[in-house]
Short mmCIF file of N, CA, C and O in Angstrom, two decimals:
data_model
loop_
_atom_site.label_atom_id
_atom_site.label_comp_id
_atom_site.label_asym_id
_atom_site.label_seq_id
_atom_site.Cartn_x
_atom_site.Cartn_y
_atom_site.Cartn_z
N THR A 1 139.54 73.34 140.13
CA THR A 1 138.94 74.16 139.09
C THR A 1 139.56 75.55 139.16
O THR A 1 139.69 76.11 140.25
N ILE A 2 139.96 76.10 138.04
CA ILE A 2 140.47 77.47 138.03
C ILE A 2 139.87 78.24 136.86
O ILE A 2 139.51 77.66 135.84
N THR A 3 139.74 79.53 137.05
CA THR A 3 139.36 80.44 135.98
C THR A 3 140.37 81.57 135.98
O THR A 3 140.96 81.87 137.01
N CYS A 4 140.59 82.18 134.83
CA CYS A 4 141.60 83.24 134.73
C CYS A 4 141.00 84.47 134.07
O CYS A 4 140.23 84.35 133.13
N ASN A 5 141.39 85.63 134.54
CA ASN A 5 141.06 86.91 133.92
C ASN A 5 142.34 87.72 133.84
O ASN A 5 143.16 87.66 134.74
N ARG A 6 142.49 88.49 132.77
CA ARG A 6 143.66 89.33 132.64
C ARG A 6 143.23 90.78 132.86
O ARG A 6 142.25 91.23 132.30
N HIS A 7 143.99 91.50 133.69
CA HIS A 7 143.66 92.88 133.99
C HIS A 7 144.90 93.58 134.51
O HIS A 7 145.56 93.09 135.41
N ASP A 8 145.24 94.74 133.93
CA ASP A 8 146.35 95.56 134.41
C ASP A 8 147.67 94.80 134.53
O ASP A 8 148.35 94.85 135.54
N ASP A 9 148.06 94.09 133.47
CA ASP A 9 149.32 93.34 133.42
C ASP A 9 149.44 92.30 134.52
O ASP A 9 150.53 91.88 134.88
N LYS A 10 148.33 91.90 135.08
CA LYS A 10 148.31 90.79 136.04
C LYS A 10 147.31 89.77 135.52
O LYS A 10 146.36 90.10 134.84
N ILE A 11 147.56 88.54 135.85
CA ILE A 11 146.62 87.48 135.53
C ILE A 11 145.96 87.08 136.84
O ILE A 11 146.64 86.66 137.78
N HIS A 12 144.66 87.28 136.92
CA HIS A 12 143.91 86.97 138.14
C HIS A 12 143.41 85.53 138.02
O HIS A 12 142.69 85.20 137.08
N ILE A 13 143.80 84.72 138.96
CA ILE A 13 143.40 83.31 138.97
C ILE A 13 142.54 83.08 140.20
O ILE A 13 142.89 83.52 141.30
N LYS A 14 141.44 82.39 140.01
CA LYS A 14 140.60 82.04 141.15
C LYS A 14 140.05 80.65 140.92
O LYS A 14 139.93 80.19 139.78
N GLY A 15 139.73 79.97 141.99
CA GLY A 15 139.21 78.63 141.85
C GLY A 15 138.83 78.04 143.19
O GLY A 15 138.73 78.75 144.20
N VAL A 16 138.62 76.74 143.18
CA VAL A 16 138.27 76.02 144.40
C VAL A 16 139.16 74.79 144.53
O VAL A 16 139.57 74.21 143.53
N ALA A 17 139.46 74.44 145.75
CA ALA A 17 140.23 73.23 146.04
C ALA A 17 139.44 72.41 147.05
O ALA A 17 138.67 72.95 147.84
N TYR A 18 139.64 71.12 147.01
CA TYR A 18 138.88 70.21 147.86
C TYR A 18 139.81 69.26 148.60
O TYR A 18 140.68 68.65 148.01
N GLY A 19 139.62 69.18 149.92
CA GLY A 19 140.37 68.22 150.73
C GLY A 19 139.49 67.03 151.04
O GLY A 19 138.40 67.18 151.58
N VAL A 20 139.95 65.84 150.68
CA VAL A 20 139.14 64.64 150.88
C VAL A 20 139.29 64.12 152.31
O VAL A 20 138.34 64.06 153.06
N ASP A 21 140.50 63.74 152.68
CA ASP A 21 140.74 63.15 154.01
C ASP A 21 141.28 64.14 155.02
O ASP A 21 141.38 63.84 156.19
N SER A 22 141.68 65.31 154.57
CA SER A 22 142.19 66.35 155.45
C SER A 22 141.97 67.70 154.78
O SER A 22 141.58 67.76 153.62
N SER A 23 142.23 68.78 155.50
CA SER A 23 141.94 70.10 154.95
C SER A 23 143.04 70.57 154.00
O SER A 23 144.19 70.19 154.11
N VAL A 24 142.64 71.41 153.06
CA VAL A 24 143.59 72.05 152.16
C VAL A 24 144.33 73.12 152.95
O VAL A 24 143.70 73.97 153.58
N CYS A 25 145.65 73.07 152.96
CA CYS A 25 146.40 74.09 153.70
C CYS A 25 147.16 75.03 152.78
O CYS A 25 147.62 76.09 153.22
N LYS A 26 147.28 74.67 151.49
CA LYS A 26 148.00 75.53 150.56
C LYS A 26 147.57 75.22 149.14
O LYS A 26 147.33 74.07 148.79
N VAL A 27 147.45 76.27 148.32
CA VAL A 27 147.25 76.13 146.89
C VAL A 27 148.32 76.97 146.22
O VAL A 27 148.58 78.10 146.62
N GLU A 28 148.95 76.40 145.20
CA GLU A 28 149.95 77.12 144.42
C GLU A 28 149.48 77.22 142.98
O GLU A 28 148.78 76.33 142.50
N VAL A 29 149.86 78.32 142.31
CA VAL A 29 149.49 78.52 140.92
C VAL A 29 150.73 78.82 140.10
O VAL A 29 151.74 79.30 140.62
N SER A 30 150.64 78.53 138.81
CA SER A 30 151.74 78.77 137.87
C SER A 30 151.15 79.25 136.57
O SER A 30 150.07 78.80 136.16
N ILE A 31 151.85 80.16 135.88
CA ILE A 31 151.41 80.58 134.55
C ILE A 31 152.43 80.21 133.49
O ILE A 31 152.31 80.61 132.34
N ASP A 32 153.42 79.43 133.87
CA ASP A 32 154.46 79.04 132.90
C ASP A 32 154.59 77.52 132.77
O ASP A 32 155.67 76.99 132.55
N GLY A 33 153.48 76.84 132.93
CA GLY A 33 153.48 75.40 132.74
C GLY A 33 154.07 74.61 133.90
O GLY A 33 154.37 73.44 133.76
N GLY A 34 154.24 75.25 135.05
CA GLY A 34 154.71 74.54 136.23
C GLY A 34 156.19 74.71 136.55
O GLY A 34 156.71 74.07 137.46
N PHE A 35 156.87 75.60 135.83
CA PHE A 35 158.29 75.84 136.14
C PHE A 35 158.44 76.69 137.40
O PHE A 35 159.34 76.47 138.20
N ASN A 36 157.56 77.66 137.56
CA ASN A 36 157.58 78.53 138.74
C ASN A 36 156.19 78.53 139.37
O ASN A 36 155.19 78.59 138.66
N TRP A 37 156.14 78.49 140.69
CA TRP A 37 154.88 78.43 141.43
C TRP A 37 154.83 79.58 142.43
O TRP A 37 155.86 79.99 142.97
N MET A 38 153.64 80.10 142.67
CA MET A 38 153.43 81.09 143.73
C MET A 38 152.23 80.65 144.54
O MET A 38 151.30 80.03 144.03
N GLU A 39 152.27 80.98 145.82
CA GLU A 39 151.19 80.57 146.71
C GLU A 39 149.98 81.49 146.54
O GLU A 39 150.10 82.70 146.50
N ALA A 40 148.82 80.87 146.43
CA ALA A 40 147.56 81.60 146.33
C ALA A 40 147.04 81.90 147.74
O ALA A 40 147.50 81.31 148.72
N THR A 41 146.09 82.79 147.82
CA THR A 41 145.44 83.11 149.09
C THR A 41 144.20 82.24 149.25
O THR A 41 143.33 82.23 148.37
N LEU A 42 144.15 81.50 150.34
CA LEU A 42 142.96 80.70 150.64
C LEU A 42 141.92 81.59 151.30
O LEU A 42 142.24 82.36 152.22
N LEU A 43 140.68 81.50 150.89
CA LEU A 43 139.61 82.32 151.45
C LEU A 43 138.93 81.57 152.58
O LEU A 43 137.72 81.30 152.56
N THR A 44 139.71 81.25 153.59
CA THR A 44 139.20 80.45 154.71
C THR A 44 138.23 81.23 155.58
O THR A 44 137.45 80.61 156.31
N ASP A 45 138.23 82.57 155.49
CA ASP A 45 137.28 83.35 156.29
C ASP A 45 135.84 83.13 155.84
O ASP A 45 134.91 83.46 156.56
N GLU A 46 135.66 82.55 154.66
CA GLU A 46 134.31 82.25 154.17
C GLU A 46 133.71 81.00 154.81
O GLU A 46 132.52 80.77 154.73
N ILE A 47 134.56 80.19 155.42
CA ILE A 47 134.09 78.93 156.00
C ILE A 47 133.42 79.24 157.33
O ILE A 47 133.98 79.90 158.20
N LEU A 48 132.21 78.76 157.47
CA LEU A 48 131.46 79.00 158.70
C LEU A 48 132.17 78.38 159.90
O LEU A 48 132.68 77.26 159.82
N LYS A 49 132.21 79.10 160.99
CA LYS A 49 132.86 78.59 162.20
C LYS A 49 132.25 77.28 162.67
O LYS A 49 132.92 76.41 163.17
N ASP A 50 130.94 77.13 162.48
CA ASP A 50 130.28 75.88 162.87
C ASP A 50 130.75 74.70 162.05
O ASP A 50 130.64 73.56 162.46
N ASP A 51 131.27 74.98 160.84
CA ASP A 51 131.72 73.92 159.94
C ASP A 51 133.19 73.58 160.13
O ASP A 51 133.71 72.69 159.48
N SER A 52 133.90 74.29 160.98
CA SER A 52 135.34 74.10 161.06
C SER A 52 135.80 73.91 162.50
O SER A 52 136.34 74.79 163.10
N VAL A 53 135.62 72.76 163.02
CA VAL A 53 136.01 72.46 164.39
C VAL A 53 137.53 72.34 164.45
O VAL A 53 138.09 71.26 164.37
N GLY A 54 138.21 73.45 164.55
CA GLY A 54 139.67 73.45 164.60
C GLY A 54 140.30 73.39 163.22
O GLY A 54 141.22 74.11 162.92
N SER A 55 139.83 72.52 162.37
CA SER A 55 140.24 72.48 160.98
C SER A 55 139.00 72.17 160.16
O SER A 55 137.95 71.85 160.70
N TYR A 56 139.10 72.29 158.87
CA TYR A 56 137.93 72.09 158.03
C TYR A 56 138.26 71.07 156.94
O TYR A 56 139.40 70.87 156.57
N HIS A 57 137.25 70.44 156.48
CA HIS A 57 137.37 69.53 155.35
C HIS A 57 136.43 70.04 154.27
O HIS A 57 135.44 70.69 154.55
N GLY A 58 136.71 69.75 153.05
CA GLY A 58 135.82 70.14 151.98
C GLY A 58 136.39 71.24 151.13
O GLY A 58 137.59 71.42 151.01
N TRP A 59 135.48 72.01 150.52
CA TRP A 59 135.85 73.02 149.54
C TRP A 59 136.38 74.28 150.18
O TRP A 59 135.87 74.73 151.20
N VAL A 60 137.38 74.87 149.55
CA VAL A 60 137.87 76.19 149.94
C VAL A 60 138.22 76.95 148.66
O VAL A 60 138.83 76.38 147.74
N ARG A 61 137.78 78.20 148.59
CA ARG A 61 138.11 79.02 147.41
C ARG A 61 139.51 79.61 147.57
O ARG A 61 139.99 79.81 148.68
N PHE A 62 140.15 79.90 146.42
CA PHE A 62 141.46 80.55 146.44
C PHE A 62 141.53 81.60 145.35
O PHE A 62 140.79 81.55 144.36
N VAL A 63 142.42 82.58 145.55
CA VAL A 63 142.66 83.63 144.56
C VAL A 63 144.15 83.92 144.49
O VAL A 63 144.88 83.73 145.47
N ALA A 64 144.60 84.37 143.32
CA ALA A 64 146.00 84.78 143.15
C ALA A 64 146.07 85.80 142.03
O ALA A 64 145.37 85.68 141.03
N ASP A 65 146.91 86.80 142.21
CA ASP A 65 147.22 87.78 141.17
C ASP A 65 148.66 87.55 140.76
O ASP A 65 149.58 87.81 141.54
N VAL A 66 148.85 87.06 139.54
CA VAL A 66 150.18 86.73 139.06
C VAL A 66 150.64 87.82 138.11
O VAL A 66 149.94 88.15 137.15
N ASP A 67 151.82 88.38 138.36
CA ASP A 67 152.39 89.40 137.49
C ASP A 67 152.71 88.77 136.14
O ASP A 67 153.35 87.72 136.08
N ALA A 68 152.26 89.40 135.07
CA ALA A 68 152.51 88.87 133.73
C ALA A 68 153.99 88.91 133.37
O ALA A 68 154.42 88.23 132.45
N GLY A 69 154.77 89.71 134.09
CA GLY A 69 156.23 89.72 133.93
C GLY A 69 156.69 89.91 132.50
O GLY A 69 156.28 90.84 131.83
N THR A 70 157.53 88.99 132.03
CA THR A 70 158.15 89.13 130.71
C THR A 70 157.16 88.97 129.56
O THR A 70 157.47 89.36 128.45
N ILE A 71 155.99 88.42 129.82
CA ILE A 71 155.05 88.22 128.72
C ILE A 71 154.18 89.44 128.46
O ILE A 71 153.50 89.51 127.45
N LYS A 72 154.21 90.44 129.35
CA LYS A 72 153.26 91.54 129.23
C LYS A 72 153.48 92.41 128.00
O LYS A 72 152.56 93.07 127.55
N ASP A 73 154.68 92.42 127.41
CA ASP A 73 154.94 93.26 126.25
C ASP A 73 154.76 92.53 124.92
O ASP A 73 154.85 93.14 123.87
N LYS A 74 154.52 91.24 124.96
CA LYS A 74 154.34 90.48 123.73
C LYS A 74 152.92 90.68 123.20
O LYS A 74 151.97 90.80 123.96
N ALA A 75 152.79 90.69 121.86
CA ALA A 75 151.49 90.92 121.25
C ALA A 75 150.53 89.76 121.52
O ALA A 75 149.39 89.97 121.89
N ILE A 76 150.99 88.55 121.31
CA ILE A 76 150.17 87.36 121.55
C ILE A 76 151.03 86.35 122.30
O ILE A 76 152.18 86.10 121.92
N VAL A 77 150.48 85.78 123.33
CA VAL A 77 151.23 84.77 124.07
C VAL A 77 150.27 83.69 124.54
O VAL A 77 149.13 83.97 124.90
N GLU A 78 150.72 82.45 124.47
CA GLU A 78 149.93 81.34 124.99
C GLU A 78 150.33 81.11 126.44
O GLU A 78 151.51 81.07 126.77
N ILE A 79 149.34 80.97 127.29
CA ILE A 79 149.57 80.81 128.73
C ILE A 79 148.97 79.49 129.18
O ILE A 79 147.86 79.15 128.79
N CYS A 80 149.72 78.79 129.99
CA CYS A 80 149.24 77.55 130.60
C CYS A 80 149.19 77.79 132.11
O CYS A 80 150.21 77.78 132.78
N ALA A 81 147.99 78.07 132.61
CA ALA A 81 147.82 78.32 134.04
C ALA A 81 147.50 77.00 134.74
O ALA A 81 146.68 76.21 134.26
N LEU A 82 148.18 76.77 135.85
CA LEU A 82 148.03 75.53 136.61
C LEU A 82 147.73 75.85 138.07
O LEU A 82 148.11 76.90 138.57
N ALA A 83 147.08 74.91 138.74
CA ALA A 83 146.87 75.01 140.19
C ALA A 83 147.06 73.63 140.79
O ALA A 83 146.67 72.61 140.21
N ARG A 84 147.71 73.62 141.97
CA ARG A 84 147.86 72.37 142.71
C ARG A 84 147.69 72.67 144.19
O ARG A 84 148.02 73.76 144.66
N ALA A 85 147.15 71.71 144.91
CA ALA A 85 146.86 71.89 146.34
C ALA A 85 147.73 70.97 147.18
O ALA A 85 148.18 69.93 146.74
N THR A 86 147.94 71.40 148.43
CA THR A 86 148.62 70.58 149.43
C THR A 86 147.69 70.48 150.63
O THR A 86 147.10 71.48 151.04
N ASP A 87 147.54 69.28 151.18
CA ASP A 87 146.65 69.12 152.34
C ASP A 87 147.44 69.18 153.65
O ASP A 87 148.67 69.27 153.65
N SER A 88 146.72 69.15 154.74
CA SER A 88 147.34 69.31 156.06
C SER A 88 148.22 68.12 156.45
O SER A 88 148.97 68.21 157.41
N ASN A 89 148.15 67.02 155.69
CA ASN A 89 149.05 65.89 155.92
C ASN A 89 150.31 65.98 155.08
O ASN A 89 151.15 65.09 155.11
N GLY A 90 150.44 67.06 154.29
CA GLY A 90 151.62 67.26 153.45
C GLY A 90 151.53 66.62 152.08
O GLY A 90 152.51 66.63 151.33
N ASN A 91 150.38 66.06 151.73
CA ASN A 91 150.20 65.45 150.42
C ASN A 91 150.01 66.53 149.37
O ASN A 91 149.11 67.37 149.49
N VAL A 92 150.86 66.51 148.34
CA VAL A 92 150.76 67.47 147.24
C VAL A 92 149.99 66.82 146.10
O VAL A 92 150.24 65.66 145.75
N GLN A 93 149.06 67.56 145.54
CA GLN A 93 148.25 67.06 144.44
C GLN A 93 149.17 66.64 143.29
O GLN A 93 150.05 67.39 142.89
N PRO A 94 148.97 65.44 142.74
CA PRO A 94 149.84 64.97 141.65
C PRO A 94 149.53 65.69 140.34
O PRO A 94 148.42 66.16 140.12
N GLN A 95 150.53 65.74 139.48
CA GLN A 95 150.32 66.35 138.16
C GLN A 95 149.27 65.59 137.37
O GLN A 95 148.41 66.18 136.73
N VAL A 96 149.33 64.27 137.42
CA VAL A 96 148.38 63.43 136.71
C VAL A 96 147.75 62.48 137.73
O VAL A 96 148.44 61.86 138.52
N SER A 97 146.45 62.37 137.69
CA SER A 97 145.72 61.50 138.60
C SER A 97 145.74 60.06 138.11
O SER A 97 145.77 59.81 136.90
N THR A 98 145.70 59.12 139.03
CA THR A 98 145.57 57.73 138.63
C THR A 98 144.18 57.47 138.05
O THR A 98 144.01 56.61 137.21
N LYS A 99 143.19 58.23 138.49
CA LYS A 99 141.85 58.17 137.90
C LYS A 99 141.81 59.22 136.80
O LYS A 99 142.04 60.40 137.05
N GLN A 100 141.54 58.83 135.58
CA GLN A 100 141.70 59.72 134.43
C GLN A 100 140.51 60.63 134.14
O GLN A 100 140.65 61.58 133.39
N ARG A 101 139.36 60.38 134.72
CA ARG A 101 138.22 61.27 134.48
C ARG A 101 137.15 61.02 135.53
O ARG A 101 137.17 60.02 136.24
N GLY A 102 136.24 61.98 135.61
CA GLY A 102 135.08 61.80 136.47
C GLY A 102 135.35 62.05 137.94
O GLY A 102 136.30 62.72 138.33
N TYR A 103 134.48 61.48 138.75
CA TYR A 103 134.51 61.66 140.20
C TYR A 103 135.85 61.18 140.77
O TYR A 103 136.36 60.14 140.41
N LEU A 104 136.43 61.96 141.65
CA LEU A 104 137.70 61.71 142.33
C LEU A 104 138.93 61.89 141.45
O LEU A 104 140.02 61.51 141.84
N TYR A 105 138.79 62.49 140.24
CA TYR A 105 139.98 62.86 139.47
C TYR A 105 140.77 63.85 140.31
O TYR A 105 140.20 64.77 140.89
N ASN A 106 142.07 63.69 140.38
CA ASN A 106 142.86 64.49 141.32
C ASN A 106 144.09 65.13 140.70
O ASN A 106 145.01 65.52 141.40
N GLY A 107 144.18 65.25 139.39
CA GLY A 107 145.34 65.89 138.78
C GLY A 107 145.27 67.41 138.88
O GLY A 107 144.27 67.98 139.28
N TRP A 108 146.39 68.06 138.52
CA TRP A 108 146.43 69.52 138.52
C TRP A 108 145.31 70.07 137.65
O TRP A 108 144.98 69.50 136.62
N SER A 109 144.77 71.21 138.03
CA SER A 109 143.84 71.94 137.17
C SER A 109 144.65 72.71 136.15
O SER A 109 145.65 73.35 136.50
N ILE A 110 144.23 72.65 134.89
CA ILE A 110 144.96 73.31 133.81
C ILE A 110 144.00 74.14 132.98
O ILE A 110 142.94 73.65 132.58
N VAL A 111 144.36 75.41 132.74
CA VAL A 111 143.61 76.27 131.84
C VAL A 111 144.61 76.84 130.86
O VAL A 111 145.58 77.50 131.26
N GLN A 112 144.40 76.58 129.56
CA GLN A 112 145.27 77.15 128.54
C GLN A 112 144.49 78.22 127.78
O GLN A 112 143.32 78.02 127.44
N PHE A 113 145.15 79.35 127.54
CA PHE A 113 144.50 80.43 126.82
C PHE A 113 145.53 81.30 126.16
O PHE A 113 146.72 81.21 126.47
N LYS A 114 145.07 82.13 125.22
CA LYS A 114 145.94 83.09 124.55
C LYS A 114 145.63 84.47 125.09
O LYS A 114 144.48 84.83 125.25
N ARG A 115 146.68 85.22 125.38
CA ARG A 115 146.52 86.60 125.81
C ARG A 115 146.89 87.47 124.62
O ARG A 115 147.98 87.35 124.06
N VAL A 116 145.98 88.32 124.17
CA VAL A 116 146.21 89.21 123.05
C VAL A 116 146.28 90.62 123.57
O VAL A 116 145.36 91.11 124.23
N LYS A 117 147.40 91.29 123.31
CA LYS A 117 147.56 92.68 123.77
C LYS A 117 146.85 93.62 122.79
O LYS A 117 146.99 93.51 121.59
N ASN A 118 146.05 94.52 123.34
CA ASN A 118 145.32 95.49 122.49
C ASN A 118 146.21 96.62 122.07
O ASN A 118 147.08 97.05 122.72
#
């Protein structure tokens, strides 16, 4: 799940990632449809020490501030923000899940929106 806010020529992306069989060790985000990716910051300090015996399983929040770059001077631009996770076993979240909806859907999170410059 991801949400996006635009502020000061940066696009702030935040969301949650879930590790099923192992812990989430990396989340990457993209604002150009997946051509370029940057690593998000995992908020692992929020996980209670009692819940993380050496490693943790389950939900972890992430945040990223992506520079709007070449799109910041355009009046209107459509943005496709994506997020994908990698677990501690090296499994990268697939672009499209074999399960197409509902519980255990595992494809990339996608948020499409228009940025309008004031």
